[in-house]
């Protein structure tokens, strides 16, 4: 039994983890940077402990500071949330060394899926279809590979993730320079210059399967559609994926479980797939070995508390339910409310929240770390809140969501609430099953020029 | 004290049996306001009021070692993200900073200023570099997004006022450019 957990994160996920701990009667200590010492999560935790200055590299990304804080606080476990050190095998190992429970997969499993190329190799070994592609150690090798897999291609950083380190190339003449630039960027952003090439599938949908394993048995908790993206950053997610061919859905769920079983996976994880709409096929993309931002849509349709399941597994318990016990009912949609001005190229909008009014009522859940007077610091990602709305079916969830968005009133910083109101009012969105290119077309006329970059966590 | 959506829903079910359109609850630890809108739906406003209970002192170093290169690098600039208007704001700001034929280039946003596209790379500009209005002279990282800063003026960089990786307030002067007409 865990008695006291150090929550090594900030923002809405910190609040989310605190909430489950409180329900389970587990004491919480929140690790905070100087910028977050007076945050709502710090007020909600049983105690808070400083781990360093505002800059994430010297606080939330500092393994020694996090482990030291856990020991000082007398915690017996560390919950890393998502982003920051959540998938860093060094934190998992440092916890082991210090006699702390790391609430997540084993360090070996983090190694196995953190390197995207190695994850691809494991997926192939587990019998999963992957997007045609492979490693591109040199520009010449990339050119050879591109001829085999066909154009256009996507260059990906082996050490990348969360939508970072991706680059589309449409013409052979651009490939060599693109590979070299991608390698330089990957080196500086991830400390690993290796890149690999995949066929750029378009039109495609991003569908992922939620996995839960205890190291022996693995079950799935249904799928989510995350195709509403801007520059590979998710804006809105839903569960289950709408208008998906039943055979594809069943195939993806089977494939995800097969990968989890192959890895002997322990904890909560997500297998991401790309659905090739043209060919009617699906391909493994990557595995995320952590709780995800969009986990509440799965909780809404399966009725489980996924943080509580993570904690139970970290305590060494076997899965508390078998696949046949998992009942998926209804439909849920999540809007990520970010501090960004969507009318101005999604320009970040740090500042101070003067007022935060959210909708309430049946089928409505709001996960947030902001309240009146809260500071939105410039050092971290721009997620302010997640509005999760569920209903008996997609039509009911969408209708509730539209009305709920109209009752959001956040003052002091610009937010993406108006974008969500417009997006969810679109007739095409109401039909459902859109591909990943749709958002760019929807956003195109209203947000001015765009370029390829980005960098928050998924 | 933190109420879940289920807690709020339970309170709303009670309120829906009563003639009241608003509920305001405040204790030493939290504040909750629920309001019924014109079409009978609800809004919530919550605040945690209790001060954080800080454990004493900065955490002691523990086994685990220093930050590895990869992690330190994770906070470093990714490719710049052109936010429209970066140059435009610099334009307006530069006009304000005009003196002696020197025009200031201002931070379009608050954030961390980087002189180079990535660690180890040559800086975008040095003192003496020639710039046009749309020349990128640096990057401001705000909320994990990289925003290019344009010179906003044609001329020669006369002075760089901020070191690499330093925090810049919104509209603070980053460098001065001797304008060419």
XYZ file of C-alpha atoms in Angstrom:
639
model
C 0.000 0.000 0.000
C 1.299 3.438 -0.891
C 0.997 5.945 1.907
C 2.419 9.199 0.539
C 2.965 10.103 -3.116
C 5.168 12.852 -4.494
C 3.404 14.339 -7.517
C 6.240 15.435 -9.819
C 4.236 17.608 -12.176
C 2.208 20.787 -12.409
C -0.940 22.097 -14.048
C -4.182 20.249 -14.541
C -2.606 16.781 -14.363
C -1.237 17.571 -10.903
C -4.773 18.427 -9.753
C -6.047 15.270 -11.424
C -3.545 13.033 -9.598
C -4.166 14.771 -6.258
C -7.866 14.090 -6.656
C -7.444 10.326 -7.026
C -4.951 10.193 -4.165
C -7.373 12.004 -1.886
C -10.158 9.601 -2.822
C -7.851 6.670 -2.055
C -6.725 8.148 1.275
C -3.129 8.607 0.101
C -1.217 11.679 1.299
C 0.164 13.967 -1.373
C 3.226 16.160 -1.639
C 3.462 18.297 -4.735
C 6.851 19.136 -6.240
C 6.746 22.806 -7.291
C 9.059 25.175 -9.095
C 9.355 28.725 -7.758
C 6.792 29.792 -10.374
C 4.207 27.330 -9.054
C 4.719 27.699 -5.298
C 1.377 29.478 -4.888
C -0.541 27.603 -7.586
C -3.946 25.984 -7.126
C -2.347 22.497 -7.213
C 0.031 23.586 -4.409
C -2.996 24.689 -2.372
C -4.854 21.450 -3.004
C -1.974 19.128 -2.100
C -1.460 18.083 1.517
C 1.976 19.688 1.246
C 4.260 21.180 -1.385
C 8.023 21.136 -1.735
C 10.234 23.358 -3.877
C 12.395 21.611 -6.437
C 14.017 24.561 -8.162
C 13.557 27.683 -10.255
C 10.884 28.284 -12.865
C 12.986 26.977 -15.762
C 11.883 23.369 -16.276
C 15.437 22.113 -16.954
C 16.396 23.047 -13.398
C 13.182 21.873 -11.705
C 10.592 19.577 -13.287
C 13.199 18.011 -15.589
C 15.814 17.537 -12.879
C 15.855 13.870 -11.830
C 18.013 14.510 -8.763
C 15.766 17.353 -7.562
C 12.623 15.228 -7.945
C 14.057 12.175 -6.197
C 15.592 14.359 -3.498
C 12.228 16.018 -2.895
C 10.513 12.636 -2.622
C 13.039 11.500 -0.008
C 12.892 14.786 1.920
C 9.088 14.607 1.899
C 9.093 11.039 3.160
C 7.140 9.868 0.124
C 7.135 6.213 -0.811
C 6.240 6.747 -4.479
C 6.558 9.275 -7.321
C 3.796 9.969 -9.837
C 5.327 11.725 -12.863
C 2.109 12.700 -14.678
C 2.727 13.331 -18.411
C 5.485 15.288 -20.110
C 8.575 16.363 -18.135
C 10.174 13.174 -16.714
C 7.143 10.893 -17.165
C 8.797 8.644 -19.736
C 12.395 9.137 -18.664
C 13.999 5.816 -17.722
C 16.535 7.717 -15.599
C 13.791 8.807 -13.214
C 12.443 5.245 -13.034
C 15.944 3.929 -12.274
C 16.724 6.687 -9.769
C 13.470 5.867 -7.957
C 14.434 2.186 -7.822
C 17.872 3.069 -6.448
C 16.358 5.347 -3.820
C 13.796 2.745 -2.756
C 10.864 4.721 -4.173
C 8.022 3.295 -6.251
C 7.883 4.861 -9.722
C 4.218 4.956 -10.771
C 4.658 3.851 -14.345
C 6.164 1.099 -16.456
C 9.554 -0.469 -15.790
C 12.696 1.413 -16.854
C 13.282 -1.336 -19.446
C 9.826 -0.736 -20.930
C 10.465 3.011 -21.034
C 13.722 2.249 -22.873
C 11.869 -0.093 -25.219
C 9.276 2.435 -26.370
C 10.995 5.809 -25.778
C 13.300 5.248 -28.733
C 10.803 5.449 -31.597
C 12.838 3.214 -33.875
C 13.208 0.551 -31.202
C 9.453 0.794 -30.503
C 8.844 0.256 -34.211
C 11.067 -2.832 -34.076
C 9.129 -4.231 -31.115
C 5.842 -3.548 -32.896
C 7.049 -5.463 -35.956
C 8.206 -8.330 -33.734
C 4.779 -8.372 -32.049
C 3.152 -8.697 -35.467
C 1.813 -5.139 -35.797
C 1.613 -3.384 -39.146
C 3.855 -0.292 -39.258
C 3.969 2.556 -41.743
C 6.423 1.660 -44.546
C 9.759 3.215 -43.654
C 12.945 2.754 -41.678
C 16.100 4.367 -40.348
C 17.810 7.015 -42.457
C 21.387 7.281 -41.158
C 22.475 9.424 -44.121
C 20.829 11.568 -46.774
C 21.759 8.974 -49.405
C 20.151 6.174 -47.420
C 17.067 8.344 -46.999
C 16.847 8.885 -50.759
C 17.078 5.142 -51.379
C 14.437 4.438 -48.744
C 12.089 7.144 -50.053
C 12.184 5.546 -53.503
C 11.068 2.270 -51.925
C 8.291 3.596 -49.721
C 6.909 6.259 -52.037
C 6.260 9.992 -51.759
C 5.518 12.112 -49.804
C 7.564 11.079 -46.764
C 7.707 12.129 -43.136
C 11.050 12.505 -41.352
C 10.792 11.688 -37.658
C 13.273 12.048 -34.807
C 14.060 8.728 -33.120
C 14.162 10.509 -29.762
C 11.166 12.726 -30.529
C 7.605 12.580 -29.326
C 4.639 14.722 -28.451
C 4.497 15.930 -32.028
C 8.034 17.323 -32.017
C 10.744 16.492 -34.510
C 8.508 15.849 -37.523
C 9.088 17.140 -41.026
C 7.136 16.455 -44.216
C 8.951 16.245 -47.532
C 7.059 16.254 -50.798
C 9.815 16.297 -53.445
C 12.979 14.200 -53.856
C 14.981 17.389 -54.497
C 14.221 18.640 -50.972
C 15.066 15.419 -49.158
C 18.809 15.675 -48.522
C 18.633 19.114 -46.948
C 15.522 18.179 -44.967
C 17.230 15.093 -43.514
C 20.293 17.096 -42.529
C 18.244 19.826 -40.897
C 16.074 17.255 -39.136
C 19.184 15.530 -37.754
C 20.615 18.824 -36.483
C 17.298 19.734 -34.874
C 16.891 16.281 -33.336
C 20.395 16.520 -31.887
C 19.660 19.848 -30.223
C 16.094 19.112 -29.132
C 16.428 15.492 -27.985
C 20.185 14.918 -27.664
C 19.919 12.213 -30.322
C 20.516 13.050 -34.008
C 18.998 9.852 -35.402
C 16.007 10.215 -37.702
C 13.847 7.751 -39.577
C 11.581 7.964 -42.567
C 7.977 6.910 -42.965
C 5.525 7.211 -45.803
C 3.461 10.326 -45.149
C -0.035 8.926 -45.026
C -2.732 11.335 -46.131
C -5.620 11.395 -45.629
C -5.127 9.681 -42.297
C -6.751 9.527 -38.906
C -5.004 9.351 -35.560
C -6.634 6.652 -33.466
C -5.134 5.290 -30.258
C -5.945 2.419 -27.930
C -5.755 2.702 -24.137
C -3.887 -0.192 -22.551
C -3.644 -1.311 -18.947
C -1.270 -4.073 -17.886
C 0.043 -5.581 -14.667
C 3.231 -7.043 -16.136
C 1.500 -10.301 -16.999
C -1.956 -9.557 -18.337
C -2.892 -6.682 -20.616
C -6.350 -5.355 -21.430
C -7.568 -2.474 -23.578
C -10.055 0.194 -22.526
C -11.240 1.129 -25.990
C -10.016 3.669 -28.492
C -9.809 7.435 -28.855
C -9.780 9.610 -31.938
C -7.187 12.387 -31.809
C -7.337 13.541 -35.424
C -8.199 17.138 -34.530
C -4.661 18.505 -34.509
C -2.757 21.616 -35.389
C 0.922 21.082 -36.154
C 0.743 17.641 -34.567
C -0.663 19.128 -31.358
C -4.008 17.696 -30.323
C -6.841 20.172 -29.894
C -9.826 17.916 -29.234
C -10.192 14.194 -28.631
C -13.096 11.809 -28.418
C -13.918 8.262 -27.388
C -14.783 6.019 -29.037
C -13.406 6.971 -32.460
C -16.508 7.883 -34.512
C -17.434 6.282 -37.831
C -14.622 3.774 -37.721
C -14.919 0.527 -39.637
C -15.694 -2.261 -37.142
C -12.966 -4.482 -38.548
C -10.347 -1.738 -38.257
C -11.410 -0.960 -34.708
C -11.245 -4.579 -33.613
C -7.934 -5.022 -35.423
C -6.347 -2.023 -33.711
C -7.516 -3.114 -30.283
C -6.129 -6.627 -30.853
C -2.858 -5.203 -32.156
C -2.470 -2.880 -29.160
C -3.027 -5.725 -26.700
C -0.577 -7.910 -28.653
C 2.100 -5.219 -28.302
C 1.376 -4.845 -24.591
C 1.613 -8.607 -24.099
C 4.828 -8.767 -26.113
C 6.364 -6.126 -23.811
C 4.923 -7.698 -20.637
C 3.640 -4.184 -20.107
C 3.068 -2.879 -16.594
C 0.939 0.203 -16.041
C -1.089 2.537 -18.190
C -0.020 3.051 -21.790
C -1.318 4.036 -25.189
C -0.674 2.501 -28.585
C -1.028 5.139 -31.289
C -2.125 4.176 -34.775
C -2.466 5.917 -38.077
C -5.514 4.904 -40.081
C -4.869 5.168 -43.800
C -8.293 6.372 -44.961
C -7.494 5.730 -48.620
C -6.284 2.182 -48.210
C -8.544 1.222 -45.285
C -5.553 0.003 -43.259
C -3.997 0.871 -39.922
C -0.356 1.202 -38.888
C 1.398 1.407 -35.525
C 2.921 4.848 -34.870
C 4.301 4.843 -31.338
C 3.575 3.860 -27.790
C 3.186 6.353 -24.957
C 4.171 4.871 -21.627
C 2.270 7.222 -19.322
C -1.121 8.677 -18.560
C -2.222 10.923 -21.425
C -3.787 14.362 -21.508
C -6.896 12.878 -23.125
C -7.417 10.021 -20.619
C -10.711 11.506 -19.293
C -12.638 10.617 -22.456
C -11.730 6.986 -21.831
C -12.686 7.299 -18.161
C -16.049 8.701 -19.245
C -16.896 5.690 -21.403
C -15.365 2.916 -19.260
C -16.226 4.262 -15.813
C -12.736 3.672 -14.372
C -10.399 6.039 -12.526
C -7.226 5.490 -14.544
C -4.947 7.181 -11.985
C -6.315 4.837 -9.323
C -5.586 1.881 -11.620
C -2.022 3.154 -12.109
C -1.567 3.359 -8.354
C -3.024 -0.124 -7.787
C -0.604 -1.599 -10.310
C 2.304 0.324 -8.789
C 1.346 -1.235 -5.456
C 1.956 -4.604 -7.087
C -1.641 -5.707 -7.428
C -2.868 -7.714 -10.404
C -5.365 -6.145 -12.820
C -8.671 -5.690 -11.083
C -10.701 -6.496 -14.155
C -10.541 -8.823 -17.136
C -11.207 -7.778 -20.722
C -14.772 -9.108 -20.506
C -15.421 -6.877 -17.486
C -14.677 -3.734 -19.488
C -17.915 -2.098 -20.575
C -17.721 0.839 -22.921
C -20.862 2.943 -23.053
C -21.736 6.336 -24.445
C -19.497 8.921 -26.064
C -17.181 11.597 -24.692
C -15.405 14.605 -26.212
C -12.589 16.633 -24.659
C -11.620 20.183 -25.621
C -8.151 21.351 -24.649
C -8.526 24.943 -23.515
C -5.159 26.622 -24.074
C -3.906 30.114 -23.241
C -3.497 31.030 -26.896
C -5.038 33.559 -29.234
C -6.316 31.483 -32.135
C -7.172 34.590 -34.159
C -3.523 35.559 -34.037
C -1.681 32.430 -35.129
C -2.343 30.701 -31.791
C -0.053 33.206 -30.159
C 0.723 32.163 -26.557
C -0.988 34.291 -23.936
C 0.702 34.066 -20.536
C -0.555 36.374 -17.774
C -2.914 36.293 -14.825
C -6.384 34.764 -14.793
C -8.806 37.326 -13.448
C -11.863 35.100 -13.589
C -12.517 31.465 -14.501
C -16.144 30.415 -14.943
C -16.750 26.910 -16.237
C -19.923 25.045 -17.138
C -21.403 22.525 -14.716
C -24.108 19.927 -15.020
C -24.874 16.435 -16.176
C -22.168 14.864 -18.326
C -19.756 17.745 -17.771
C -16.295 17.422 -16.239
C -13.697 20.175 -16.006
C -10.081 19.363 -15.179
C -8.179 22.542 -14.460
C -5.495 24.121 -12.324
C -6.615 27.705 -12.834
C -8.821 29.910 -10.689
C -9.242 33.664 -10.289
C -5.841 35.181 -9.519
C -3.874 32.238 -10.920
C -0.735 33.037 -12.810
C -0.165 31.487 -16.249
C 3.622 31.472 -16.435
C 5.543 31.625 -19.709
C 7.836 28.689 -18.908
C 5.356 25.866 -19.369
C 2.826 24.646 -21.906
C -0.357 26.591 -22.471
C -2.981 24.068 -21.318
C -5.377 25.820 -18.909
C -8.238 23.384 -18.645
C -9.889 20.399 -20.239
C -13.625 20.422 -20.769
C -14.882 16.856 -21.034
C -18.486 16.311 -22.007
C -20.183 12.948 -22.315
C -23.554 11.685 -23.436
C -25.384 8.486 -24.310
C -24.223 8.923 -27.891
C -22.072 11.326 -29.898
C -24.970 13.574 -30.858
C -25.935 14.098 -27.228
C -22.321 14.659 -26.161
C -21.787 17.183 -28.971
C -24.959 19.092 -28.202
C -23.994 19.305 -24.524
C -20.474 20.342 -25.484
C -21.666 23.200 -27.698
C -23.852 24.556 -24.917
C -21.122 24.016 -22.315
C -18.557 25.947 -24.361
C -20.956 28.868 -24.398
C -20.834 28.985 -20.605
C -17.019 29.106 -20.345
C -15.801 32.549 -19.369
C -12.094 32.876 -18.731
C -10.720 36.392 -18.359
C -7.209 37.763 -18.152
C -5.610 35.723 -20.919
C -6.707 34.758 -24.428
C -8.027 31.203 -24.675
C -8.977 28.734 -27.375
C -12.586 28.478 -26.157
C -13.858 30.511 -29.164
C -11.990 28.186 -31.538
C -13.645 25.153 -29.966
C -17.036 26.836 -30.236
C -16.494 27.356 -33.962
C -14.936 23.967 -34.556
C -17.757 22.079 -32.847
C -20.337 24.131 -34.750
C -19.074 22.813 -38.106
C -21.426 20.450 -39.904
C -18.489 18.306 -41.046
C -17.370 17.881 -37.457
C -20.890 16.881 -36.469
C -20.784 14.123 -39.081
C -17.538 12.856 -37.474
C -14.644 10.706 -38.580
C -12.559 13.574 -40.001
C -8.917 13.137 -40.970
C -5.869 14.914 -39.544
C -5.728 17.401 -42.416
C -9.217 18.769 -41.769
C -8.222 21.118 -38.944
C -5.647 22.901 -41.074
C -8.342 23.567 -43.676
C -10.802 24.702 -41.007
C -8.239 26.951 -39.328
C -6.680 28.190 -42.558
C -8.718 31.291 -43.334
C -8.974 32.525 -39.738
C -5.492 32.196 -38.352
C -3.210 33.725 -40.918
C 0.025 32.189 -42.065
C 1.306 29.045 -40.444
C 4.543 27.126 -40.503
C 5.672 23.723 -39.312
C 6.827 23.596 -35.714
C 5.390 23.144 -32.276
C 6.087 21.560 -28.972
C 3.745 20.586 -26.190
C 2.973 17.178 -24.843
C 0.176 14.829 -25.823
C -10.374 20.998 -0.579
C -11.347 20.060 -4.082
C -14.836 19.234 -5.291
C -15.115 16.774 -8.156
C -17.533 17.123 -11.041
C -19.603 14.412 -9.358
C -19.737 16.457 -6.145
C -20.883 19.511 -8.097
C -23.460 17.419 -9.921
C -24.879 16.205 -6.585
C -25.196 19.801 -5.373
C -26.868 20.828 -8.645
C -29.411 18.032 -8.337
C -30.373 19.455 -4.956
C -30.445 23.012 -6.314
C -32.676 21.944 -9.184
C -35.372 21.062 -6.613
C -35.113 24.539 -5.053
C -36.134 27.943 -6.350
C -32.662 29.446 -6.064
C -30.628 30.542 -9.065
C -27.314 30.944 -7.291
C -25.323 29.282 -4.552
C -22.255 30.859 -2.974
C -20.308 28.894 -0.445
C -17.128 30.079 1.192
C -15.066 28.507 3.939
C -11.536 29.205 5.077
C -10.360 26.654 2.557
C -12.410 27.116 -0.570
C -15.028 29.129 -2.418
C -17.697 27.784 -4.729
C -20.228 29.741 -6.778
C -22.901 28.019 -8.837
C -25.147 30.103 -11.061
C -28.123 29.172 -13.201
C -28.126 30.731 -16.649
C -31.204 32.090 -18.426
C -31.837 28.749 -20.136
C -31.641 26.791 -16.897
C -28.075 25.469 -17.198
C -25.329 25.930 -14.619
C -21.899 27.483 -14.330
C -19.322 26.876 -11.626
C -16.558 29.015 -10.225
C -14.203 27.500 -7.698
C -11.146 28.648 -5.818
C -8.831 26.963 -3.349
C -8.189 29.533 -0.626
C -5.919 27.800 1.863
C -2.260 28.726 1.562
C 0.052 25.976 0.364
C 1.648 23.992 3.151
C 5.305 24.247 2.144
C 7.730 21.682 3.434
C 10.897 23.388 4.669
C 13.927 23.907 2.506
C 15.023 23.069 -0.960
C 15.218 19.337 -1.539
C 18.634 17.836 -0.853
C 20.500 16.319 -3.801
C 19.829 12.627 -4.166
C 21.307 9.730 -6.107
C 20.449 10.178 -9.730
C 23.211 12.522 -10.833
C 23.124 15.720 -12.778
C 20.810 16.473 -15.660
C 21.972 14.571 -18.723
C 22.606 16.360 -21.980
C 19.389 15.110 -23.531
C 17.220 16.464 -20.754
C 18.975 19.776 -20.511
C 18.519 20.032 -24.241
C 14.809 19.237 -24.014
C 14.210 22.756 -22.742
C 16.189 24.303 -25.538
C 14.832 25.900 -28.670
C 13.114 23.828 -31.294
C 12.805 25.279 -34.792
C 11.299 28.754 -34.696
C 7.591 29.144 -34.965
C 6.575 32.179 -36.941
C 3.816 33.877 -35.072
C 2.364 36.503 -37.338
C 2.773 39.964 -35.997
C 6.067 39.341 -34.228
C 7.713 41.674 -36.673
C 4.738 43.980 -36.633
C 4.977 44.532 -32.918
C 8.709 45.001 -33.204
C 7.902 47.628 -35.833
C 5.693 49.610 -33.504
C 8.073 49.169 -30.604
C 11.039 50.208 -32.722
C 9.330 53.488 -33.521
C 8.964 54.180 -29.836
C 12.648 53.500 -29.276
C 13.881 55.850 -31.993
C 16.828 58.062 -30.946
C 20.051 59.041 -32.672
C 19.080 57.040 -35.744
C 19.045 53.970 -33.477
C 15.890 51.950 -33.352
C 15.189 49.363 -30.675
C 14.003 45.869 -31.439
C 11.553 44.877 -28.717
C 10.380 41.507 -27.414
C 6.988 40.788 -29.012
C 6.117 38.496 -26.067
C 7.536 37.789 -22.656
C 9.723 34.718 -22.579
C 13.233 33.390 -22.888
C 15.352 35.083 -25.570
C 17.667 32.969 -27.689
C 20.246 34.463 -30.016
C 20.729 31.279 -32.072
C 18.348 28.823 -33.723
C 19.678 26.039 -31.472
C 22.370 25.541 -28.849
C 25.841 25.678 -30.367
C 24.664 27.213 -33.628
C 25.958 30.626 -34.721
C 23.767 33.533 -33.544
C 21.217 34.951 -35.965
C 22.998 38.320 -35.829
C 26.041 39.963 -34.254
C 26.888 43.626 -33.755
C 27.608 44.903 -37.255
C 25.234 42.467 -38.998
C 23.100 43.983 -41.704
C 19.384 43.387 -41.214
C 16.216 44.001 -43.180
C 12.804 44.490 -41.631
C 12.031 40.789 -41.944
C 15.438 39.489 -40.818
C 15.091 37.108 -37.880
C 17.326 38.406 -35.090
C 16.381 35.984 -32.323
C 13.781 33.677 -30.838
C 11.516 34.191 -27.859
C 10.381 30.978 -26.233
C 6.998 31.377 -24.569
C 4.931 28.467 -23.299
C 7.129 25.996 -25.136
C 6.552 27.727 -28.468
C 9.380 29.337 -30.377
C 8.534 32.748 -31.795
C 10.811 34.448 -34.278
C 11.737 38.057 -33.551
C 12.199 40.173 -36.671
C 14.336 43.304 -36.809
C 11.385 45.360 -38.045
C 13.786 47.864 -39.544
C 16.517 47.963 -42.219
C 20.016 48.766 -40.970
C 22.996 47.537 -39.009
C 22.914 45.954 -35.554
C 24.583 48.484 -33.259
C 24.086 46.930 -29.849
C 22.725 43.711 -28.376
C 21.144 44.411 -25.014
C 20.368 40.933 -23.721
C 22.433 37.790 -23.341
C 21.448 34.454 -24.777
C 18.874 32.419 -22.815
C 17.874 35.399 -20.649
C 14.301 36.195 -19.740
C 12.810 39.131 -21.631
C 9.749 41.049 -20.508
C 7.146 41.900 -23.126
C 8.211 44.965 -25.124
C 11.653 45.074 -23.470
C 14.433 46.251 -25.798
C 16.516 43.348 -27.119
C 18.892 45.189 -29.425
C 19.419 48.481 -31.230
C 19.708 48.842 -34.966
C 21.249 51.835 -36.759
C 18.628 52.538 -39.361
C 19.450 52.999 -43.045
C 17.135 55.169 -45.059
